Amino acid sequence: MQDRKTILQNMKNIISRDEPLLGVAVGSGISARYAEKGGADFLMVLNAGIFRMAGVSSTAALLPYYNANKLVMNVGKNRILPAIKNTPVIFGMCGTDTTIDRFNYLDQIEKAGFSGVTNYPSVGIINGILKNHLEENKLSYKCEVEIIAEAVRRDLFTVAFVFDEQQAIQMAQVNADIICINFGWTKGGEQAPDKDFTLDQAVNKTNNIYNSLRRIDSDTIVMVYGGPINSPEAANYLFKKTNILGYIGGSVFERIPLEKEILKTTQQYKMFTSVKKSNSQRLRQELRKKKSFGQLVGKSKSMQRVYSIIDQIADKKVNVLITGESGTGKELVARAIHYYGEFSDAPFVPINTASIPYNLLESELFGHEKGSYTGAHKDKKGKFEIADGGTLFLDEIADMPKGLQAKILRAIEESKVQKVGAEDTFDVDLRVIAATNKDLRKLVDKNKFREDLFYRLNVVHIELPPLRDRKEDIPLLISEFLKENNDKYGEVIKDVTQSFFDSIIQYDWPGNIRELKNVIERAYVLNDENVNFLTSETLPAHLRSNTYKIDEEFSDDNGDLKGKLNILEQKIIKETLEDNDFNISRSAEELNITRKTLRNKIDKYNISENE
């Protein structure tokens, strides 16, 4: 147990190094142990933390006032204090508990080994009729002030939670060691109340309270807690914009990371158990070879259906049609079908039929004989011949010239190929997998794609869902891409911040997995080399969550929805142009629009590089 003088001296040393103070409200022994290892300057045992770790919302802390102290004493004495070594632990005392002698209870707190007290749960958050009723029954915030005053008199370390200027002044006048401005329940995760309180509002409130304290010549340490502060960037934003000296958090250290990590880990194991036991050895071999199945990431029901089809057809030389938007991973699925099956030692031969000019595509597919046309100086094998015994993957099949479709149909139906310039045919034995991001049925109706070829390819159809429809897979994808970049660049990025994750989740990903992968790599290379997690500052402008300020132009009295959307579009385009030094090509690529569309938008909004 550290005494008050030692705690204050340690804090002065931290402040003199321009480092923030950090308090962590914990609800379990393991949280306390690792918060101490992480560098917390002090720990707090609050009934909210105990409820939080029991899977109940922190808001439950307001309900059981009558037994809050007994609950905190039991958990703090038996679980928290034994788990830590040198870090001071502060007792969250309910000042309105009518079942105890409040002042005598301070003796028990000190005897148990706690270094100080704080007023939690607090009636300070309550207003209106209930507040008046509590005051009439002598259960007001004044009870909490009296507790802090008595603790100071006994030379216990004190942290005073306040919700407004009047409460801050009351606590400062009794010489509380720390005034902690409480912004309410922490935003983020699944259990938090959806309270619309922004960082800029927090800045204004903090500055008002701080100025009130300075007007009474108080030099009390000011810290903040809860509300919109749910990431290191948010805490830093407040640290820069105000005179606070530190941050106290609970949910950001326990509930939010636990929700995220348990969800991610469970999803990973759920994906593992989707593999049939009879195929587990073969799958492990393919994963060791770093073939494609390991890159198909996702535990969503739609992806489980894809895995099930792959498992059923991998050993069969059946033709497959894979459809889905660009960037959804169609080639990865094709590779999975090939490498997961018993023909994995045979060739897998991909060809993008849309990227090769018509006059060369026939030769690429079927090969040619020497002298068959100008420039054919030697015999050449085509993709059909190279893929013999294995899998031929025809990507962007919808864009194939119709003149070649008949020849491909014949090769598939008869399993025979004729080289360009040759009279004879030869046999091939292969599986054809085709992929497209277009609706082949509509192209058939418009006579742009052969109906007979469509049915020949569409023996088994796999539809890949867009990323916006399986966002539950995003945590797994982020983890996979972090591992890839760690291997590629030889660094160790462990995770992403909550604001980074929130921005990723809120975006609809028109470029799907390919776009997400590029965004993660971009963030990786732009990230501060001294930070081992990706921050939202490394995201492209159009992905950045509007976490740090609410612009005046979005106020309720400024136009209709279309006008506000135009303002938002103008803002995103301008920020993206600035990020790319007004390079049109790079900016258009980042915004996923054409250069022509971007130029039209620049003219529409009169955006100038010299603004």
Coordinates of C-alpha atoms in Angstrom, one line a residue:
M1 CA 0.0 0.0 0.0
Q2 CA 1.4 3.4 -1.1
D3 CA 0.8 6.4 1.0
R4 CA -0.7 9.7 -0.3
K5 CA 2.6 11.6 -0.3
T6 CA 4.4 8.9 -2.3
I7 CA 1.6 8.7 -4.9
L8 CA 1.5 12.5 -5.4
Q9 CA 5.3 12.6 -5.7
N10 CA 5.3 9.9 -8.4
M11 CA 2.6 11.7 -10.3
K12 CA 4.6 15.0 -10.2
N13 CA 7.5 13.1 -11.7
I14 CA 5.3 11.8 -14.5
I15 CA 3.9 15.2 -15.2
S16 CA 7.3 16.8 -15.2
R17 CA 8.3 14.4 -18.1
D18 CA 5.2 15.6 -20.1
E19 CA 3.7 12.2 -19.8
P20 CA 0.0 11.7 -19.2
L21 CA -1.3 10.1 -16.0
L22 CA -3.2 6.9 -16.6
G23 CA -5.8 5.3 -14.2
V24 CA -7.5 2.0 -15.0
A25 CA -10.8 0.9 -13.5
V26 CA -10.6 -2.9 -13.3
G27 CA -13.2 -5.6 -12.5
S28 CA -11.0 -8.7 -12.2
G29 CA -7.7 -9.8 -10.9
I30 CA -6.3 -10.6 -14.4
S31 CA -7.3 -7.2 -15.6
A32 CA -5.5 -5.6 -12.7
R33 CA -2.4 -7.7 -13.2
Y34 CA -2.0 -6.8 -16.9
A35 CA -3.0 -3.1 -16.4
E36 CA -0.2 -2.9 -13.9
K37 CA 2.2 -4.5 -16.4
G38 CA 1.0 -2.1 -19.1
G39 CA 2.1 0.9 -17.0
A40 CA -1.1 2.1 -15.3
D41 CA -0.2 4.7 -12.7
F42 CA -3.1 3.7 -10.4
L43 CA -6.0 1.2 -10.4
M44 CA -9.5 1.7 -9.3
V45 CA -12.0 -0.9 -8.1
L46 CA -15.5 0.3 -9.1
N47 CA -18.8 -1.6 -8.9
A48 CA -19.2 -0.8 -12.6
G49 CA -16.1 -2.8 -13.5
I50 CA -17.4 -5.7 -11.5
F51 CA -20.7 -5.7 -13.4
R52 CA -18.9 -5.2 -16.7
M53 CA -16.7 -8.3 -16.2
A54 CA -19.8 -10.2 -15.3
G55 CA -21.2 -9.4 -18.8
V56 CA -23.7 -6.8 -17.5
S57 CA -23.7 -3.2 -18.8
S58 CA -21.8 -0.7 -16.7
T59 CA -25.1 1.2 -16.3
A60 CA -26.1 -1.4 -13.7
A61 CA -23.7 0.4 -11.4
L62 CA -26.4 2.9 -10.7
L63 CA -28.9 0.4 -9.4
P64 CA -27.5 -1.4 -6.3
Y65 CA -26.4 1.6 -4.2
Y66 CA -27.3 -0.2 -1.0
N67 CA -24.6 -2.9 -1.4
A68 CA -22.1 -1.3 -3.7
N69 CA -19.5 -0.9 -0.9
K70 CA -19.8 -4.5 0.2
L71 CA -19.4 -5.7 -3.4
V72 CA -16.4 -3.6 -4.1
M73 CA -14.7 -4.6 -0.8
N74 CA -15.2 -8.3 -1.5
V75 CA -13.8 -8.1 -5.1
G76 CA -11.1 -5.6 -4.3
K77 CA -9.8 -7.3 -1.2
N78 CA -9.9 -10.9 -2.4
R79 CA -9.1 -10.5 -6.2
I80 CA -7.6 -7.1 -7.1
L81 CA -5.2 -6.4 -4.3
P82 CA -3.6 -9.9 -4.3
A83 CA -3.0 -9.6 -8.1
I84 CA -0.9 -6.4 -8.0
K85 CA 2.6 -5.6 -6.7
N86 CA 3.3 -1.9 -6.4
T87 CA 0.5 0.1 -8.0
P88 CA -1.8 2.0 -5.8
V89 CA -5.4 0.8 -5.7
I90 CA -8.3 3.2 -5.2
F91 CA -11.6 2.1 -3.6
G92 CA -14.8 3.1 -5.3
M93 CA -17.0 4.1 -2.4
C94 CA -20.7 4.8 -2.6
G95 CA -21.3 7.8 -0.4
T96 CA -25.0 7.4 -0.3
D97 CA -25.0 3.8 1.1
T98 CA -27.4 4.0 4.1
T99 CA -26.4 0.6 5.4
I100 CA -23.0 1.6 6.7
D101 CA -21.3 4.3 8.9
R102 CA -19.6 6.0 6.0
F103 CA -16.7 7.5 8.0
N104 CA -16.0 4.3 10.0
Y105 CA -16.0 2.4 6.7
L106 CA -12.9 4.4 5.7
D107 CA -11.1 2.5 8.5
Q108 CA -12.0 -0.8 6.8
I109 CA -10.9 0.5 3.4
E110 CA -7.5 1.6 4.7
K111 CA -7.0 -1.6 6.8
A112 CA -7.7 -3.8 3.7
G113 CA -4.8 -2.2 1.9
F114 CA -6.4 0.4 -0.4
S115 CA -4.4 3.6 -1.0
G116 CA -7.3 5.9 -1.4
V117 CA -11.0 6.4 -2.3
T118 CA -13.2 7.8 -5.0
N119 CA -16.8 8.7 -5.1
Y120 CA -18.3 5.9 -7.2
P121 CA -21.1 5.2 -8.0
S122 CA -22.1 8.8 -7.9
V123 CA -25.4 10.5 -7.7
G124 CA -23.8 13.4 -9.6
I125 CA -25.0 11.9 -12.9
I126 CA -28.6 12.1 -11.7
N127 CA -30.8 15.2 -12.4
G128 CA -34.4 16.2 -12.5
I129 CA -37.1 15.1 -10.1
L130 CA -35.0 12.2 -8.8
K131 CA -32.1 14.5 -7.9
N132 CA -34.5 16.7 -5.9
H133 CA -35.9 13.7 -4.1
L134 CA -32.5 12.4 -3.1
E135 CA -31.5 15.9 -1.8
E136 CA -34.7 16.0 0.3
N137 CA -33.6 12.7 1.8
K138 CA -30.0 13.8 2.5
L139 CA -28.7 11.5 -0.2
S140 CA -27.2 14.2 -2.5
Y141 CA -23.8 14.8 -4.0
K142 CA -22.9 16.5 -0.7
C143 CA -22.5 13.1 0.9
E144 CA -19.8 12.3 -1.6
V145 CA -18.0 15.6 -0.9
E146 CA -18.1 14.8 2.8
I147 CA -16.5 11.4 2.1
I148 CA -13.7 12.9 0.0
A149 CA -13.1 15.6 2.7
E150 CA -12.8 13.0 5.5
A151 CA -10.5 10.9 3.3
V152 CA -8.2 13.9 2.8
R153 CA -8.2 14.6 6.5
R154 CA -7.1 11.0 7.1
D155 CA -4.3 11.5 4.4
L156 CA -5.8 9.0 2.0
F157 CA -5.3 9.6 -1.7
T158 CA -8.5 10.9 -3.3
V159 CA -10.0 10.9 -6.8
A160 CA -13.2 13.0 -7.2
F161 CA -15.6 12.2 -10.0
V162 CA -17.5 15.4 -11.1
F163 CA -20.1 16.0 -13.7
D164 CA -20.3 19.8 -13.8
E165 CA -18.5 23.0 -12.7
Q166 CA -20.3 23.3 -9.4
Q167 CA -19.3 19.8 -8.3
A168 CA -15.7 20.4 -9.4
I169 CA -15.5 23.5 -7.3
Q170 CA -17.0 21.6 -4.3
M171 CA -14.4 18.9 -4.6
A172 CA -11.5 21.3 -5.1
Q173 CA -12.5 23.2 -2.0
V174 CA -12.0 20.0 0.1
N175 CA -8.6 19.5 -1.5
A176 CA -9.3 16.3 -3.5
D177 CA -6.0 15.2 -5.1
I178 CA -7.6 14.6 -8.6
I179 CA -10.7 16.1 -10.1
C180 CA -11.9 13.6 -12.8
I181 CA -14.5 15.0 -15.2
N182 CA -16.9 12.2 -15.9
F183 CA -18.5 12.3 -19.4
G184 CA -20.8 9.4 -18.7
W185 CA -20.8 5.9 -20.2
T186 CA -18.0 5.1 -22.7
K187 CA -19.0 4.9 -26.3
G188 CA -18.1 1.8 -28.4
G189 CA -18.6 -1.9 -28.4
E190 CA -22.0 -3.6 -28.1
Q191 CA -23.1 -2.9 -24.6
A192 CA -22.6 0.8 -24.4
P193 CA -25.5 3.2 -24.5
D194 CA -25.8 5.2 -27.7
K195 CA -25.2 8.6 -26.3
D196 CA -24.6 11.5 -28.7
F197 CA -21.7 13.3 -26.9
T198 CA -18.8 14.3 -29.1
L199 CA -15.2 15.0 -28.5
D200 CA -15.5 18.7 -29.2
Q201 CA -18.3 18.9 -26.6
A202 CA -16.0 17.1 -24.2
V203 CA -13.3 19.7 -24.9
N204 CA -15.7 22.6 -24.2
K205 CA -16.9 21.0 -21.0
T206 CA -13.4 20.3 -19.8
N207 CA -12.2 23.8 -20.5
N208 CA -15.2 25.3 -18.7
I209 CA -14.6 23.2 -15.6
Y210 CA -10.8 23.8 -15.7
N211 CA -11.3 27.6 -16.0
S212 CA -13.8 27.5 -13.0
L213 CA -11.1 25.7 -10.9
R214 CA -8.4 28.2 -11.8
R215 CA -10.7 31.1 -10.8
I216 CA -10.7 29.7 -7.3
D217 CA -6.9 29.3 -7.4
S218 CA -7.1 25.5 -7.3
D219 CA -4.1 23.6 -8.7
T220 CA -5.8 20.2 -8.4
I221 CA -4.8 17.6 -11.0
V222 CA -7.6 17.4 -13.7
M223 CA -8.2 14.1 -15.5
V224 CA -11.1 12.9 -17.7
Y225 CA -13.2 9.7 -17.9
G226 CA -15.6 7.9 -20.3
G227 CA -17.9 9.3 -22.9
P228 CA -16.4 9.7 -26.4
I229 CA -12.9 8.8 -25.3
N230 CA -12.6 5.2 -26.6
S231 CA -9.2 5.2 -28.3
P232 CA -5.6 6.5 -27.7
E233 CA -6.2 9.1 -30.5
A234 CA -9.3 10.4 -28.8
A235 CA -7.5 10.7 -25.5
N236 CA -4.6 12.5 -27.2
Y237 CA -7.0 14.9 -29.0
L238 CA -8.4 15.9 -25.6
F239 CA -4.9 16.1 -24.1
K240 CA -3.9 18.6 -26.8
K241 CA -7.0 20.7 -26.8
T242 CA -7.3 21.1 -23.0
N243 CA -5.1 21.3 -19.8
I244 CA -6.0 17.9 -18.5
L245 CA -3.1 15.8 -17.2
G246 CA -4.4 12.3 -17.8
Y247 CA -7.1 9.8 -18.5
I248 CA -9.0 7.2 -16.4
G249 CA -10.8 4.4 -18.3
G250 CA -12.6 1.2 -17.6
S251 CA -14.6 -0.1 -20.6
V252 CA -11.8 0.8 -23.1
F253 CA -9.4 -1.5 -21.2
E254 CA -11.8 -4.4 -20.4
R255 CA -15.2 -4.5 -22.2
I256 CA -14.4 -3.2 -25.6
P257 CA -11.1 -5.1 -26.2
L258 CA -12.6 -8.3 -24.7
E259 CA -15.7 -8.1 -27.0
K260 CA -13.4 -7.6 -30.0
E261 CA -10.8 -10.3 -29.1
I262 CA -13.3 -12.9 -28.0
L263 CA -15.4 -12.4 -31.1
K264 CA -12.3 -12.6 -33.4
T265 CA -10.8 -15.7 -31.6
T266 CA -14.2 -17.5 -31.6
Q267 CA -14.7 -16.7 -35.3
Q268 CA -11.2 -18.2 -36.1
Y269 CA -12.0 -21.4 -34.2
K270 CA -15.4 -21.6 -35.8
M271 CA -13.8 -21.4 -39.2
F272 CA -11.4 -24.2 -38.1
T273 CA -14.2 -26.5 -37.1
S274 CA -16.0 -26.1 -40.4
V275 CA -13.4 -28.3 -42.1
K276 CA -14.3 -32.0 -42.2
K277 CA -12.1 -34.2 -40.0
S278 CA -11.4 -36.6 -42.8
N279 CA -9.7 -33.8 -44.7
S280 CA -7.9 -32.1 -41.9
Q281 CA -4.5 -33.6 -42.6
R282 CA -4.6 -32.7 -46.3
L283 CA -5.8 -29.2 -45.4
R284 CA -2.9 -28.7 -43.0
Q285 CA -0.5 -29.7 -45.8
E286 CA -1.9 -27.2 -48.1
L287 CA -1.9 -24.5 -45.5
R288 CA 1.8 -25.2 -44.9
K289 CA 2.4 -24.8 -48.6
K290 CA 0.7 -21.4 -48.4
K291 CA -1.8 -22.3 -51.1
S292 CA -5.1 -20.5 -51.5
F293 CA -7.5 -22.1 -48.9
G294 CA -5.7 -20.3 -46.0
Q295 CA -6.3 -16.9 -47.7
L296 CA -10.1 -17.6 -47.9
V297 CA -11.0 -15.9 -44.6
G298 CA -14.4 -15.7 -43.0
K299 CA -16.8 -17.5 -40.7
S300 CA -20.0 -15.9 -41.9
K301 CA -22.8 -18.2 -43.0
S302 CA -22.3 -17.2 -46.7
M303 CA -18.6 -18.1 -46.6
Q304 CA -19.4 -21.4 -44.7
R305 CA -21.6 -22.3 -47.7
V306 CA -18.7 -21.5 -50.1
Y307 CA -16.4 -23.7 -48.0
S308 CA -19.0 -26.5 -48.1
I309 CA -19.2 -26.4 -51.9
I310 CA -15.4 -26.4 -52.2
D311 CA -15.2 -29.4 -50.0
Q312 CA -17.8 -31.3 -52.0
I313 CA -16.4 -30.6 -55.5
A314 CA -12.6 -30.4 -54.9
D315 CA -12.0 -34.0 -55.8
K316 CA -14.3 -33.9 -58.9
K317 CA -13.4 -32.6 -62.3
V318 CA -16.6 -30.7 -62.6
N319 CA -16.9 -27.3 -64.4
V320 CA -17.5 -24.4 -62.0
L321 CA -18.8 -20.8 -62.5
I322 CA -17.8 -18.3 -59.9
T323 CA -19.6 -15.0 -59.8
G324 CA -19.3 -11.9 -57.6
E325 CA -18.3 -8.3 -57.6
S326 CA -14.7 -7.3 -58.3
G327 CA -12.4 -7.9 -55.4
T328 CA -14.5 -10.6 -53.7
G329 CA -11.8 -13.3 -54.1
K330 CA -13.0 -15.3 -57.2
E331 CA -9.5 -16.5 -58.1
L332 CA -8.8 -17.4 -54.4
V333 CA -11.9 -19.7 -54.6
A334 CA -10.7 -21.2 -57.8
R335 CA -7.3 -21.9 -56.3
A336 CA -9.0 -23.4 -53.2
I337 CA -11.0 -25.8 -55.4
H338 CA -7.9 -26.9 -57.2
Y339 CA -5.4 -27.1 -54.3
Y340 CA -7.8 -28.6 -51.8
G341 CA -8.6 -31.5 -54.1
E342 CA -6.8 -34.6 -55.1
F343 CA -5.5 -33.0 -58.3
S344 CA -3.5 -30.4 -56.4
D345 CA -0.2 -31.7 -57.8
A346 CA -1.4 -31.0 -61.4
P347 CA -1.2 -27.6 -62.9
F348 CA -3.4 -24.7 -62.0
V349 CA -3.4 -22.3 -65.0
P350 CA -5.1 -18.9 -64.8
I351 CA -5.7 -16.6 -67.7
N352 CA -7.6 -13.2 -67.7
T353 CA -9.5 -13.4 -71.0
A354 CA -10.3 -9.7 -70.9
S355 CA -6.7 -8.5 -70.7
I356 CA -5.5 -10.1 -73.9
P357 CA -6.2 -8.7 -77.4
Y358 CA -8.5 -10.8 -79.5
N359 CA -5.9 -11.6 -82.1
L360 CA -3.6 -13.1 -79.5
L361 CA -6.2 -14.7 -77.2
E362 CA -6.9 -17.7 -79.4
S363 CA -3.2 -18.5 -79.5
E364 CA -2.9 -18.1 -75.7
L365 CA -5.7 -20.5 -75.1
F366 CA -5.1 -23.2 -77.7
G367 CA -1.5 -22.6 -78.8
H368 CA -0.1 -22.4 -82.3
E369 CA 2.2 -24.2 -84.7
K370 CA 5.3 -22.7 -86.1
G371 CA 4.6 -20.5 -89.2
S372 CA 0.8 -20.4 -88.6
Y373 CA 0.8 -16.6 -88.7
T374 CA 3.3 -13.8 -89.0
G375 CA 5.5 -13.8 -85.9
A376 CA 4.9 -17.5 -85.1
H377 CA 8.5 -18.5 -85.2
K378 CA 8.1 -21.7 -83.1
D379 CA 5.5 -24.0 -81.7
K380 CA 3.7 -22.8 -78.6
K381 CA 1.6 -24.6 -76.1
G382 CA -1.8 -23.0 -75.2
K383 CA -3.3 -22.8 -71.7
F384 CA -5.6 -25.8 -72.4
E385 CA -2.6 -28.0 -73.1
I386 CA -0.6 -26.6 -70.1
A387 CA -3.5 -27.2 -67.8
D388 CA -3.9 -30.8 -68.9
G389 CA -4.6 -33.0 -65.9
G390 CA -5.4 -30.1 -63.7
T391 CA -7.5 -26.9 -63.7
L392 CA -7.9 -24.1 -66.3
F393 CA -9.2 -20.8 -64.7
L394 CA -10.8 -18.5 -67.2
D395 CA -11.2 -15.1 -65.5
E396 CA -13.5 -12.4 -66.8
I397 CA -15.2 -15.0 -69.0
A398 CA -18.0 -12.5 -69.9
D399 CA -15.7 -10.3 -71.8
M400 CA -14.4 -13.1 -74.1
P401 CA -15.1 -12.4 -77.8
K402 CA -18.1 -14.4 -79.0
G403 CA -16.1 -15.7 -81.9
L404 CA -13.9 -17.7 -79.5
Q405 CA -16.8 -18.9 -77.3
A406 CA -17.7 -21.6 -79.9
K407 CA -14.2 -23.0 -79.9
I408 CA -14.0 -23.1 -76.1
L409 CA -17.4 -24.8 -76.0
R410 CA -16.1 -27.5 -78.4
A411 CA -12.9 -28.0 -76.4
I412 CA -14.9 -28.4 -73.2
E413 CA -17.6 -30.7 -74.7
E414 CA -15.2 -32.9 -76.7
S415 CA -12.1 -32.6 -74.4
K416 CA -10.1 -32.0 -77.6
V417 CA -8.0 -29.0 -78.6
Q418 CA -6.9 -27.8 -82.0
K419 CA -3.9 -25.4 -82.2
V420 CA -3.9 -22.4 -84.4
G421 CA -2.6 -23.5 -87.8
A422 CA -2.9 -27.2 -87.0
E423 CA -5.1 -29.8 -88.8
D424 CA -5.2 -32.4 -86.0
T425 CA -6.7 -32.2 -82.5
F426 CA -5.3 -33.7 -79.3
D427 CA -7.0 -34.8 -76.1
V428 CA -7.0 -32.9 -72.9
D429 CA -8.4 -33.9 -69.5
L430 CA -9.0 -30.9 -67.2
R431 CA -11.5 -29.0 -65.1
V432 CA -12.6 -25.6 -66.3
I433 CA -13.4 -22.9 -63.7
A434 CA -14.7 -19.6 -65.0
A435 CA -15.3 -16.4 -63.2
T436 CA -17.1 -13.1 -63.9
N437 CA -18.4 -10.0 -62.1
K438 CA -21.3 -9.8 -64.6
D439 CA -24.7 -11.4 -64.9
L440 CA -24.1 -14.1 -67.6
R441 CA -27.9 -14.8 -67.8
K442 CA -28.6 -11.2 -68.9
L443 CA -25.8 -11.4 -71.4
V444 CA -27.3 -14.6 -72.8
D445 CA -30.7 -12.8 -73.1
K446 CA -29.0 -10.0 -75.0
N447 CA -27.2 -12.5 -77.3
K448 CA -23.8 -11.4 -76.1
F449 CA -22.9 -14.8 -74.6
R450 CA -23.6 -18.2 -75.9
E451 CA -26.3 -20.0 -74.0
D452 CA -24.8 -23.4 -74.6
L453 CA -21.4 -22.3 -73.2
F454 CA -23.2 -20.8 -70.2
Y455 CA -24.8 -24.1 -69.3
R456 CA -21.6 -26.0 -70.0
L457 CA -19.7 -23.8 -67.5
N458 CA -22.5 -23.4 -65.0
V459 CA -22.5 -27.0 -63.7
V460 CA -21.7 -25.8 -60.2
H461 CA -22.3 -22.2 -59.4
I462 CA -20.6 -20.3 -56.5
E463 CA -21.8 -16.8 -55.7
L464 CA -19.4 -14.8 -53.6
P465 CA -21.0 -12.2 -51.3
P466 CA -19.7 -8.6 -51.3
L467 CA -17.8 -7.6 -48.2
R468 CA -20.6 -5.2 -47.1
D469 CA -22.9 -8.2 -46.7
R470 CA -20.5 -10.1 -44.5
K471 CA -18.9 -7.5 -42.2
E472 CA -18.7 -10.0 -39.4
D473 CA -15.7 -11.4 -41.3
I474 CA -13.8 -8.1 -41.3
P475 CA -12.0 -8.7 -37.9
L476 CA -10.6 -12.0 -39.3
L477 CA -9.6 -10.3 -42.6
I478 CA -7.8 -7.5 -40.7
S479 CA -5.9 -10.0 -38.7
E480 CA -4.9 -12.0 -41.8
F481 CA -3.7 -8.8 -43.6
L482 CA -1.7 -7.7 -40.5
K483 CA 0.1 -11.0 -40.5
E484 CA 0.8 -10.7 -44.2
N485 CA 2.3 -7.2 -43.8
N486 CA 4.3 -8.2 -40.8
D487 CA 5.9 -11.0 -42.9
K488 CA 6.4 -8.7 -45.8
Y489 CA 7.9 -5.7 -44.0
G490 CA 9.5 -7.5 -41.1
E491 CA 7.7 -5.4 -38.5
V492 CA 5.2 -6.3 -35.8
I493 CA 1.8 -4.5 -35.9
K494 CA -0.4 -6.2 -33.3
D495 CA -3.7 -4.7 -33.9
V496 CA -5.7 -1.6 -34.9
T497 CA -7.2 1.1 -32.6
Q498 CA -11.0 1.1 -31.9
S499 CA -11.5 4.3 -34.1
F500 CA -9.6 2.6 -37.0
F501 CA -11.8 -0.5 -36.6
D502 CA -15.0 1.6 -36.3
S503 CA -14.1 3.4 -39.6
I504 CA -13.5 0.1 -41.3
I505 CA -16.8 -1.4 -40.2
Q506 CA -18.8 1.7 -41.2
Y507 CA -17.5 1.7 -44.7
D508 CA -19.3 -0.3 -47.4
W509 CA -16.2 -1.4 -49.4
P510 CA -17.2 -1.1 -53.1
G511 CA -13.8 -2.7 -53.9
N512 CA -14.5 -5.5 -51.5
I513 CA -11.6 -7.6 -50.0
R514 CA -9.0 -6.3 -52.5
E515 CA -9.8 -2.7 -51.4
L516 CA -9.6 -3.6 -47.7
K517 CA -6.3 -5.4 -48.2
N518 CA -4.8 -2.3 -50.0
V519 CA -6.1 0.0 -47.2
I520 CA -4.5 -2.1 -44.5
E521 CA -1.2 -2.2 -46.4
R522 CA -1.4 1.6 -46.9
A523 CA -2.0 2.1 -43.2
Y524 CA 0.8 -0.2 -42.4
V525 CA 3.5 1.7 -44.4
L526 CA 2.2 5.1 -43.3
N527 CA 2.0 4.1 -39.6
D528 CA 4.3 5.6 -37.0
E529 CA 7.2 3.2 -36.7
N530 CA 7.2 3.6 -32.9
V531 CA 3.5 2.5 -32.6
N532 CA 2.6 -1.2 -32.8
F533 CA -1.0 -0.7 -33.7
L534 CA -2.6 1.0 -36.8
T535 CA -4.3 4.4 -36.1
S536 CA -7.2 6.0 -37.9
E537 CA -4.8 8.8 -39.1
T538 CA -3.3 6.3 -41.6
L539 CA -6.7 5.7 -43.3
P540 CA -7.6 7.4 -46.6
A541 CA -9.6 10.6 -46.2
H542 CA -12.9 9.0 -47.3
L543 CA -12.6 6.3 -44.7
R544 CA -11.7 8.4 -41.7
S545 CA -14.4 8.3 -39.1
N546 CA -15.7 11.8 -38.2
T547 CA -14.6 11.1 -34.6
Y548 CA -12.9 14.3 -33.6
K549 CA -15.3 17.1 -34.6
I550 CA -18.8 17.8 -35.7
D551 CA -18.7 20.4 -38.5
E552 CA -21.0 23.4 -38.3
E553 CA -22.2 22.8 -41.8
F554 CA -23.9 19.6 -40.6
S555 CA -26.1 21.3 -38.0
D556 CA -29.9 20.6 -38.2
D557 CA -30.7 24.1 -39.5
N558 CA -28.5 23.9 -42.6
G559 CA -30.4 22.5 -45.6
D560 CA -31.9 19.2 -46.6
L561 CA -30.3 15.7 -46.9
K562 CA -29.1 16.3 -50.4
G563 CA -27.4 19.5 -49.5
K564 CA -25.7 17.9 -46.5
L565 CA -24.5 14.9 -48.7
N566 CA -23.0 17.4 -51.2
I567 CA -21.1 19.1 -48.3
L568 CA -19.8 15.7 -47.2
E569 CA -18.8 14.7 -50.7
Q570 CA -17.0 18.0 -51.3
K571 CA -15.2 17.5 -48.0
I572 CA -14.1 14.0 -48.8
I573 CA -12.9 14.9 -52.3
K574 CA -11.0 17.9 -51.1
E575 CA -9.2 15.9 -48.3
T576 CA -8.4 13.1 -50.7
L577 CA -6.9 15.6 -53.2
E578 CA -4.8 17.2 -50.5
D579 CA -3.6 13.8 -49.3
N580 CA -2.4 13.0 -52.8
D581 CA -0.9 16.5 -53.6
F582 CA -3.8 17.0 -56.1
N583 CA -2.7 14.1 -58.3
I584 CA -5.9 13.3 -60.2
S585 CA -5.0 9.7 -61.0
R586 CA -4.1 8.7 -57.4
S587 CA -7.1 10.5 -55.9
A588 CA -9.5 8.9 -58.4
E589 CA -8.1 5.5 -57.6
E590 CA -8.4 6.1 -53.8
L591 CA -12.0 7.3 -54.2
N592 CA -12.8 4.4 -56.5
I593 CA -14.2 6.7 -59.3
T594 CA -12.9 7.5 -62.8
R595 CA -10.6 10.5 -63.5
K596 CA -13.4 12.1 -65.6
T597 CA -15.9 11.8 -62.7
L598 CA -13.3 13.3 -60.3
R599 CA -12.7 16.3 -62.7
N600 CA -16.4 16.9 -63.0
K601 CA -16.7 16.9 -59.2
I602 CA -13.8 19.3 -58.9
D603 CA -15.6 21.7 -61.3
K604 CA -18.9 21.2 -59.5
Y605 CA -17.5 22.2 -56.1
N606 CA -15.0 24.7 -57.5
I607 CA -12.2 23.0 -55.6
S608 CA -8.8 24.7 -56.1
E609 CA -5.3 23.6 -55.2
N610 CA -4.6 27.1 -54.0
E611 CA -7.5 27.4 -51.6

